[in-house]
mmCIF file of C-alpha atoms and ligand atoms in Angstrom:
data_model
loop_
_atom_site.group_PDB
_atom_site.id
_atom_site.type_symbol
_atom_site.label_atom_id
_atom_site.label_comp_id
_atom_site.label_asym_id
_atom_site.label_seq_id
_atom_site.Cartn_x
_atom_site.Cartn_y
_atom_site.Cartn_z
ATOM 1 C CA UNK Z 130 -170.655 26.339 207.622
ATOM 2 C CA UNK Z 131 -169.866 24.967 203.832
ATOM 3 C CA UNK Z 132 -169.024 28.215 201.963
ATOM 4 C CA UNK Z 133 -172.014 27.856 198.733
ATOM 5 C CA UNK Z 134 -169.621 27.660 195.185
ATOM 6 C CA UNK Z 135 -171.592 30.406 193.369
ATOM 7 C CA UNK Z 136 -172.563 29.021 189.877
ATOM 8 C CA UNK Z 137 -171.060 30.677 186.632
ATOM 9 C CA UNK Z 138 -172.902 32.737 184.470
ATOM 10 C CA UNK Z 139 -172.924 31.659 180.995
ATOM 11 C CA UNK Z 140 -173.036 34.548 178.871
ATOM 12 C CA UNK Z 141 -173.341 33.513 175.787
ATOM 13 C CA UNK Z 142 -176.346 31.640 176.500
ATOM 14 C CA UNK Z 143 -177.842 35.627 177.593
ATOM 15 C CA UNK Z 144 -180.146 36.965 174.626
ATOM 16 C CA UNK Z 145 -178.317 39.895 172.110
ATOM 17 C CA UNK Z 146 -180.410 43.430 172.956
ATOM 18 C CA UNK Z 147 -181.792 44.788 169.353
ATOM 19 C CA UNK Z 148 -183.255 48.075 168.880
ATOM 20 C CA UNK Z 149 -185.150 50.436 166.401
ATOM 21 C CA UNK Z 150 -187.588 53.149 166.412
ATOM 22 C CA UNK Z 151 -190.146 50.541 164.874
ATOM 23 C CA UNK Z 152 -190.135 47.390 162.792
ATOM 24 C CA UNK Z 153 -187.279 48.773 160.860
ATOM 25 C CA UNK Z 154 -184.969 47.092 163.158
ATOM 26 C CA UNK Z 155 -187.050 43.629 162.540
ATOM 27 C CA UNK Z 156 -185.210 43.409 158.939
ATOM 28 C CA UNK Z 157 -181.907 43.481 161.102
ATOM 29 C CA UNK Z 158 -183.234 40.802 163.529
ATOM 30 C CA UNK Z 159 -184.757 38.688 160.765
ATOM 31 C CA UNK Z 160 -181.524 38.208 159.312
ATOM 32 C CA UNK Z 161 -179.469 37.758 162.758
ATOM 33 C CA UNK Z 162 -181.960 34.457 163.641
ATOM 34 C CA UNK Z 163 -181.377 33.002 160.114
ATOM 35 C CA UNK Z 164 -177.593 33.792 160.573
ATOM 36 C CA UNK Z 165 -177.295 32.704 164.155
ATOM 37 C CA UNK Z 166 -180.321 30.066 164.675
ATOM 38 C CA UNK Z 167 -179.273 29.646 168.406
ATOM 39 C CA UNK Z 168 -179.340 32.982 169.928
ATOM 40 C CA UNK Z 169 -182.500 34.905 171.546
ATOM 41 C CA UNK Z 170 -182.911 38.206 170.911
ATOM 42 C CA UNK Z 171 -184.880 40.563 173.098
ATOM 43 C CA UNK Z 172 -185.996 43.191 170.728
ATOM 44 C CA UNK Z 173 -187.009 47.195 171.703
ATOM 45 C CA UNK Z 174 -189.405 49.203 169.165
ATOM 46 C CA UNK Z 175 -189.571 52.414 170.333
ATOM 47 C CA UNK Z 176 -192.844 53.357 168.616
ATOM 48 C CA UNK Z 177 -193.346 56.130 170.620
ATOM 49 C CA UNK Z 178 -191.220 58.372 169.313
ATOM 50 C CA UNK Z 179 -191.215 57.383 165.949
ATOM 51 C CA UNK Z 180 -189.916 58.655 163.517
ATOM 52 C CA UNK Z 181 -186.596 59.206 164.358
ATOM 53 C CA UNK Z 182 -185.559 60.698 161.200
ATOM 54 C CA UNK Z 183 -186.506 64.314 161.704
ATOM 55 C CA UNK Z 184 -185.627 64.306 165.753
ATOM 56 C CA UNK Z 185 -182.871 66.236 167.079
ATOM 57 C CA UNK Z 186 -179.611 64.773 167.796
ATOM 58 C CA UNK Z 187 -179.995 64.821 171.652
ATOM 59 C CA UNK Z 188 -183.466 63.393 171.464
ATOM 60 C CA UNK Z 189 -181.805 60.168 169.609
ATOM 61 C CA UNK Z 190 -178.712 60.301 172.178
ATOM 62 C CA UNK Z 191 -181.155 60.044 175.121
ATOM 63 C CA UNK Z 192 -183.266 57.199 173.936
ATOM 64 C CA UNK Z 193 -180.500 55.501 172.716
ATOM 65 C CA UNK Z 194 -179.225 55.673 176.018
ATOM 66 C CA UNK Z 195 -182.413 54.483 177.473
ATOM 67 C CA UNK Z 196 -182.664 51.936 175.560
ATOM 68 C CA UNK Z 197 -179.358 50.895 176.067
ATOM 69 C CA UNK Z 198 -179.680 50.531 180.214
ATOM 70 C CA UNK Z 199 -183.254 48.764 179.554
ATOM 71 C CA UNK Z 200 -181.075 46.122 177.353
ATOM 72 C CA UNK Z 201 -178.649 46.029 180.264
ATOM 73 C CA UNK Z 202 -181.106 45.427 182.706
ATOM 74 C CA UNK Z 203 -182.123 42.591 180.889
ATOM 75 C CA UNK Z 204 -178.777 40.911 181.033
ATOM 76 C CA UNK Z 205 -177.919 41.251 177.345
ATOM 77 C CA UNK Z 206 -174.966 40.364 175.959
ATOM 78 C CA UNK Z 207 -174.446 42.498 172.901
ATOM 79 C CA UNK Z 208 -176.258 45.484 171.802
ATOM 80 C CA UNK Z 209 -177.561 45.738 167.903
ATOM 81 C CA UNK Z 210 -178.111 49.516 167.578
ATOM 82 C CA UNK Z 211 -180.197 48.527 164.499
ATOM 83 C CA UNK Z 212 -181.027 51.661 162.858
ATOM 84 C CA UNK Z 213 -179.137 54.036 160.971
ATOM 85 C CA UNK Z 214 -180.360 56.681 162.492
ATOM 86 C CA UNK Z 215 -179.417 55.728 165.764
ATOM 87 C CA UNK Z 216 -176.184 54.522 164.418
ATOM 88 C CA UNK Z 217 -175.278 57.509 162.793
ATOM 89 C CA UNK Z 218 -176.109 60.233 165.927
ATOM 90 C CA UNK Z 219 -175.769 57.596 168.966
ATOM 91 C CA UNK Z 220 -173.581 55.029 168.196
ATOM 92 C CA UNK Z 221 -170.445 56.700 170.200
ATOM 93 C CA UNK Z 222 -172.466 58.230 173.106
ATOM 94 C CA UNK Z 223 -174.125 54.216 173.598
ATOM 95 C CA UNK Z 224 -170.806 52.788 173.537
ATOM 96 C CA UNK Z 225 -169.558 55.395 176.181
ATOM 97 C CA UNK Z 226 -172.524 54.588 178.054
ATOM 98 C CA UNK Z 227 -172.162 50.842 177.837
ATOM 99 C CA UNK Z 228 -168.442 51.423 178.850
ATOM 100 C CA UNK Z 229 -167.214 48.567 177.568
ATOM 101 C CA UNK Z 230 -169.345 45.752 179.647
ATOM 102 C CA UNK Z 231 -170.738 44.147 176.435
ATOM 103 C CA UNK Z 232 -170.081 44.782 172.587
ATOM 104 C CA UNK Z 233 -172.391 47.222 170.941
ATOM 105 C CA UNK Z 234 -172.734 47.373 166.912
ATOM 106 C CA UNK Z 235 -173.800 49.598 164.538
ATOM 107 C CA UNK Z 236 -175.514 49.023 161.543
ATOM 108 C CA UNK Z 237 -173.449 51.630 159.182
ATOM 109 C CA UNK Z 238 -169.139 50.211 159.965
ATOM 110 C CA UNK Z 239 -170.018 46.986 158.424
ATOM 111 C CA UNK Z 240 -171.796 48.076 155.096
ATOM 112 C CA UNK Z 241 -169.142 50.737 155.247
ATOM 113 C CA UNK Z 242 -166.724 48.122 154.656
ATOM 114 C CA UNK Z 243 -168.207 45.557 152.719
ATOM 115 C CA UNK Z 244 -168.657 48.740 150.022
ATOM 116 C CA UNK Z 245 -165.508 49.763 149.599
ATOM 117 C CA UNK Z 246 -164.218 46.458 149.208
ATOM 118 C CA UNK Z 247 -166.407 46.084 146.417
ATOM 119 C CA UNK Z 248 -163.720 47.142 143.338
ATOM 120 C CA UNK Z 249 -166.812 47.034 140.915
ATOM 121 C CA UNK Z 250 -168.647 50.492 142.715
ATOM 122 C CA UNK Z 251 -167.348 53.290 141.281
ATOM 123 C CA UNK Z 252 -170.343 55.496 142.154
ATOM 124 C CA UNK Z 253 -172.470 54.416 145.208
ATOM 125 C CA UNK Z 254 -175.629 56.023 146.166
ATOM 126 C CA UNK Z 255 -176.912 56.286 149.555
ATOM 127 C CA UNK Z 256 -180.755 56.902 150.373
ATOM 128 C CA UNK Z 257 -181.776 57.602 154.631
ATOM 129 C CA UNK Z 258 -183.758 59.877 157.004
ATOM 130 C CA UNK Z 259 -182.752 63.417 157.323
ATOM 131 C CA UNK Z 260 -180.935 62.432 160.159
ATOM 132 C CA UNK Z 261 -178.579 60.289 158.653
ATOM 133 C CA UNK Z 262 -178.207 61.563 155.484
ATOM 134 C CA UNK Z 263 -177.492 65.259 157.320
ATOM 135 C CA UNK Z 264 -175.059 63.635 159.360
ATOM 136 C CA UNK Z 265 -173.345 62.814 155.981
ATOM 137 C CA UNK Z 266 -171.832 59.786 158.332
ATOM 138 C CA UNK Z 267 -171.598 57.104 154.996
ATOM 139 C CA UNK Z 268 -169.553 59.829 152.632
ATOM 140 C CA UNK Z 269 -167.333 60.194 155.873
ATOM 141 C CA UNK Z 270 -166.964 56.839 156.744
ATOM 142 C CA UNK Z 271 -166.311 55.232 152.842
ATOM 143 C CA UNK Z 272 -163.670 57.893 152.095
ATOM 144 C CA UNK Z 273 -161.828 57.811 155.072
ATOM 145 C CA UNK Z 274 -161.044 53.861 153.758
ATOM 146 C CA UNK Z 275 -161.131 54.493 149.736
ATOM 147 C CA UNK Z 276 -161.061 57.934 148.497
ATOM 148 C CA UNK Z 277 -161.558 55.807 145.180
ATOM 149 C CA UNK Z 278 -165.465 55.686 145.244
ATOM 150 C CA UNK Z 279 -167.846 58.512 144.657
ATOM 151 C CA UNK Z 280 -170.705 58.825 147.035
ATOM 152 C CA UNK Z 281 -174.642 60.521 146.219
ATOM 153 C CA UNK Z 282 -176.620 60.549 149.548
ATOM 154 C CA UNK Z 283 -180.131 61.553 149.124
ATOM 155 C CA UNK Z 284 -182.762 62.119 152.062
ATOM 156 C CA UNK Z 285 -185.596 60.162 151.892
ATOM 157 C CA UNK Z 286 -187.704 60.482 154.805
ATOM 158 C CA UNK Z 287 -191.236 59.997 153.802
ATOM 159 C CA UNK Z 288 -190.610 56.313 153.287
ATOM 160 C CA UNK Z 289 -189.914 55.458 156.913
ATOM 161 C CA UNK Z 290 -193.465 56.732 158.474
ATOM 162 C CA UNK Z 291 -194.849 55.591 154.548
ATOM 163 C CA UNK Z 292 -193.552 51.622 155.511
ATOM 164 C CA UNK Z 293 -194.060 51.954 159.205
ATOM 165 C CA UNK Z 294 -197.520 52.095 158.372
ATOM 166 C CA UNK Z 295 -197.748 49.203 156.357
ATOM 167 C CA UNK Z 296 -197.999 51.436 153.380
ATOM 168 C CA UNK Z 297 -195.636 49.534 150.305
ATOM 169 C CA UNK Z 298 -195.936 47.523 147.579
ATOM 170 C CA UNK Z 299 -198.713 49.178 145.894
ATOM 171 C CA UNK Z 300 -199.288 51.855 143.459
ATOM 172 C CA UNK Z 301 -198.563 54.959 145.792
ATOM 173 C CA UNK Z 302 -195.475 53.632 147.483
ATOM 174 C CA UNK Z 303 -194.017 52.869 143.764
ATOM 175 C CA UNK Z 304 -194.374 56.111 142.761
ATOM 176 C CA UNK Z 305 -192.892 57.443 145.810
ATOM 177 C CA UNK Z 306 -190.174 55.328 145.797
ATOM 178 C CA UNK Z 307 -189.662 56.203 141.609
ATOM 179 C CA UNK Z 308 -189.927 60.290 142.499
ATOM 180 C CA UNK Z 309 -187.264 60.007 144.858
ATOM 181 C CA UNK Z 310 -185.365 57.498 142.813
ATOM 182 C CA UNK Z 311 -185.626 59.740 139.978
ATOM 183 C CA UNK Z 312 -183.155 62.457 141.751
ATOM 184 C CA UNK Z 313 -180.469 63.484 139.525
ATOM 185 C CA UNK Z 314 -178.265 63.095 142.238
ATOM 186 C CA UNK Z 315 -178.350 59.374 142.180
ATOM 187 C CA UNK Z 316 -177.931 59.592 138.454
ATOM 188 C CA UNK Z 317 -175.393 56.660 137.107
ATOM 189 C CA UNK Z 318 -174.686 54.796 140.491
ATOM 190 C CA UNK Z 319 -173.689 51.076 140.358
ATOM 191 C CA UNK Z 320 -174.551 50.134 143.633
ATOM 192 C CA UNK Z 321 -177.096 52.025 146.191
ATOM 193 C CA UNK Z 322 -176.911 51.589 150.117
ATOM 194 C CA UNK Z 323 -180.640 51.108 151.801
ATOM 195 C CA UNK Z 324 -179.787 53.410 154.834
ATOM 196 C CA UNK Z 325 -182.068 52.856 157.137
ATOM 197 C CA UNK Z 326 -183.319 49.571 158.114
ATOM 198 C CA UNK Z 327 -186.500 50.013 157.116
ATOM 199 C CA UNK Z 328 -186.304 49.827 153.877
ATOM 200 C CA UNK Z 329 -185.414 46.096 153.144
ATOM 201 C CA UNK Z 330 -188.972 45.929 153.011
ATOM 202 C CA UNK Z 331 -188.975 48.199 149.829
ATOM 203 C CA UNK Z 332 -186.301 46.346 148.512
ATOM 204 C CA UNK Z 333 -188.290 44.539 145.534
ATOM 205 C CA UNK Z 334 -189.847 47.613 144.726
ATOM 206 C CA UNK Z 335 -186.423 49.689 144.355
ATOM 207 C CA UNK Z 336 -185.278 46.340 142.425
ATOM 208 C CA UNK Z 337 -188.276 46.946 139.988
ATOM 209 C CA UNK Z 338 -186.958 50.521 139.399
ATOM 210 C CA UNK Z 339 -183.278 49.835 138.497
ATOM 211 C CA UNK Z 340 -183.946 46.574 136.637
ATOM 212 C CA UNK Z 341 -180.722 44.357 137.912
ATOM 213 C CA UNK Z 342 -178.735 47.471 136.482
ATOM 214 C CA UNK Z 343 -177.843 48.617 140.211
ATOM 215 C CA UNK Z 344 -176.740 46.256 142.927
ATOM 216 C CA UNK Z 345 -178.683 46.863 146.102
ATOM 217 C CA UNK Z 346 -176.541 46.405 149.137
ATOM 218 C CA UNK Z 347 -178.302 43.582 151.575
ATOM 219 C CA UNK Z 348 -177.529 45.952 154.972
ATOM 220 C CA UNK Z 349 -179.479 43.290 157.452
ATOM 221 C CA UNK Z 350 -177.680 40.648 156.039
ATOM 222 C CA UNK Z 351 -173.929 42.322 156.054
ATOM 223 C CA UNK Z 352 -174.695 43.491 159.558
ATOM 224 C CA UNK Z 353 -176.269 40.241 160.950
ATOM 225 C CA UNK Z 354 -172.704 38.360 159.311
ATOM 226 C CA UNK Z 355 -170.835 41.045 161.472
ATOM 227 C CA UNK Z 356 -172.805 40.188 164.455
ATOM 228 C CA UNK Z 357 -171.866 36.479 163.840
ATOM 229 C CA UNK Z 358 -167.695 37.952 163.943
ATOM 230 C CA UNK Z 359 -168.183 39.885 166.513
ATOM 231 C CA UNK Z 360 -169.974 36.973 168.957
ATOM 232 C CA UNK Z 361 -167.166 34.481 167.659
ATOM 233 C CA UNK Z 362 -164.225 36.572 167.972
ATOM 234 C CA UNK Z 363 -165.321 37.339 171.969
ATOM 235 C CA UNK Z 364 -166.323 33.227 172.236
ATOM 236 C CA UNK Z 365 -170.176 34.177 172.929
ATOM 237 C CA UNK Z 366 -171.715 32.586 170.263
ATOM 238 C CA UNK Z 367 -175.092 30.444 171.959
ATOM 239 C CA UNK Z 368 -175.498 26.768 171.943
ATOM 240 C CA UNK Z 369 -178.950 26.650 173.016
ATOM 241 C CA UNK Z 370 -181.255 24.591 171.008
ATOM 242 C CA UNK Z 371 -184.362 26.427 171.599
ATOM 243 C CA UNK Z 372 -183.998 30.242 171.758
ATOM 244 C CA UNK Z 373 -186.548 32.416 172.962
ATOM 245 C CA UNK Z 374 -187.209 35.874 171.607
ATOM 246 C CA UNK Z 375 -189.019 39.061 173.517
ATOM 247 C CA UNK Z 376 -190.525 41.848 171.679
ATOM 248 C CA UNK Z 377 -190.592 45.226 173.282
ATOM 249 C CA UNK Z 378 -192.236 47.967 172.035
ATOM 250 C CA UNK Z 379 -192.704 51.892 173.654
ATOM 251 C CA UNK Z 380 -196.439 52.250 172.124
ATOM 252 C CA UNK Z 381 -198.022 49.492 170.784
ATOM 253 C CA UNK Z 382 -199.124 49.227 167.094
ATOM 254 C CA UNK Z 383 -201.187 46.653 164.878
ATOM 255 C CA UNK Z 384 -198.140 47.106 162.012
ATOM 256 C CA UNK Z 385 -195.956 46.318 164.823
ATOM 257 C CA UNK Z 386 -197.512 43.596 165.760
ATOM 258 C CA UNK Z 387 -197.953 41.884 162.100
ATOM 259 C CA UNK Z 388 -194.562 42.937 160.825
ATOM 260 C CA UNK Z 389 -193.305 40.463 164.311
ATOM 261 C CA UNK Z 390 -195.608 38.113 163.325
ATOM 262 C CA UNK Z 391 -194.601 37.969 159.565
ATOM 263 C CA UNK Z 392 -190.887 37.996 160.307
ATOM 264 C CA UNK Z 393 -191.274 36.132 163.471
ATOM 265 C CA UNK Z 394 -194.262 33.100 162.758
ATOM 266 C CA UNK Z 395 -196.498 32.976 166.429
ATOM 267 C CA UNK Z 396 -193.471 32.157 168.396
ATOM 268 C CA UNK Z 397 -193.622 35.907 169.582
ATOM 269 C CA UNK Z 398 -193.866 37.432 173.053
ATOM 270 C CA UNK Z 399 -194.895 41.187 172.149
ATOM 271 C CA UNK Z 400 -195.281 43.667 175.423
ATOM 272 C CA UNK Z 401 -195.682 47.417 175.765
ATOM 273 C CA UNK Z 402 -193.592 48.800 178.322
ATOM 274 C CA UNK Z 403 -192.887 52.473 179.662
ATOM 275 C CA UNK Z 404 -188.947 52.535 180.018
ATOM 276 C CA UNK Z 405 -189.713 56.792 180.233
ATOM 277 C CA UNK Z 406 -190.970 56.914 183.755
HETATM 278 N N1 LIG R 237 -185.156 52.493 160.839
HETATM 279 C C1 LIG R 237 -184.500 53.686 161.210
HETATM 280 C C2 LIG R 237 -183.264 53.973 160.425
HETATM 281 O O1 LIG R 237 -182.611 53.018 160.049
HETATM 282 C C3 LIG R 237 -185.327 54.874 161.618
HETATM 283 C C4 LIG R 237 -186.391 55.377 160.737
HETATM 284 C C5 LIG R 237 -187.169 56.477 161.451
HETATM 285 O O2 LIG R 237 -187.688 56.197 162.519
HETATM 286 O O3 LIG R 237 -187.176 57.610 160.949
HETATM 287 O O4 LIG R 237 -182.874 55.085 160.218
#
């Protein structure tokens, strides 16, 4: 009998696995699809247990890890651990978990290093959930490269569940945004780090405060240029001409669901699914 040649997988052509406790991570994604026009994404919100800002360390760790296999499973070729809370708890116990089969990235090494090769920043201030701010992972990281920069972190975490919800651009979220803002901690930065991915959809209103006198650091769009290196560097960069994207989330949510749609158009295939069981 013939022996049957078994046909190659071509893995680039497999989608890149993106995750966040909620739309956060859709800043992250937004910016990979305008980087990298060719490459399908399959996308996990895990709404359920949102927010991750104020959960313990082994709560991330496990649905990170969750997460992770469910990306597996569905033949991903990269993971995009896109939030910073994640990132900051998770981002070694994924990669352990992943053991190597497929790149994973974080969303706090590359802003990491596109600050401290700034040589303008002199004082850099860094705003996230409890969880990432307490995990004091962006002082650690900058000055282990540059002891030359001075770094203010400052926990912000009602603005996580406050823009999950839809809730920004209006009176109340400005003068959230301005008390917090106001912390004499963050007193005469030149540049401030949005650390957590949600918040690129504050972004105008945190421009508004500082009036061009503070550079806010584009995160999506430093990490989505570091998920273009990493895909070209390992030769999986997709050719396809007409990618497909898949939107997972753990609970479903009408903010969800809009936020997709604005970042997304109608091209969107949004499911709830129980990766717990
Ligand atoms: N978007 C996430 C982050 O970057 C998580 C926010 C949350 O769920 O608390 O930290």
């Amino acid at each position: 009998m013939p022996v049957k040649k078994k046909k190659a997988v071509d893995v680039s052509a497999q989608p890149i696995g993106v995750f966040d406790s909620g739309i956060g991570g859709l800043t992250v994604a937004n910016a990979i699809q305008k980087v990298l026009p060719h490459e399908s994404l399959i996308y996990f919100g895990d709404t359920a247990h949102l927010p991750y800002g104020d959960k313990s360390p082994d709560s991330i760790k496990y649905y990170a890890i969750r997460i992770s296999q469910f990306l597996l499973e569905r033949n991903c070729k990269m993971i995009v651990i896109a939030c910073n809370t994640a990132s900051s708890i998770a981002y070694e116990t994924v990669k352990d978990f992943v053991g190597g089969k497929i790149p994973v990235v974080d969303v706090i090494s590359p802003v990491v290093d596109y600050v401290v090769h700034d040589k303008k920043m002199k004082k850099v201030g860094v705003i996230g959930t409890k969880g990432t701010i307490k995990s004091d992972i962006y002082a650690k990281k900058i000055h282990a490269a540059s002891k030359r920069l001075e770094v203010a972190s400052l926990a912000t975490p009602l603005l996580a569940p406050m823009i999950e919800e839809g809730f920004f651009n209006n009176k109340i979220s400005r003068t959230v945004i301005g008390s917090y803002l106001d912390s004499r901690k963050l007193a005469k930065i030149d540049g401030l780090i949005l650390a957590c991915t949600h918040y690129p959809l504050i972004r105008p209103e945190v421009e508004d405060y500082y009036k061009k006198t503070v550079n806010i650091i584009d995160t999506a769009g430093v990490v989505a240029d570091n998920v273009k290196k990493v895909l070209k560097t390992k030769k999986l960069l997709s050719k396809k001409k007409s990618p497909v994207h898949h939107f997972y989330v753990s609970d479903f949510t009408r903010s969800f669901e809009e936020s997709t749609r604005f970042f997304f158009k109608n091209k969107i295939h949004l499911e709830k699914i129980d990766i717990w069981k």
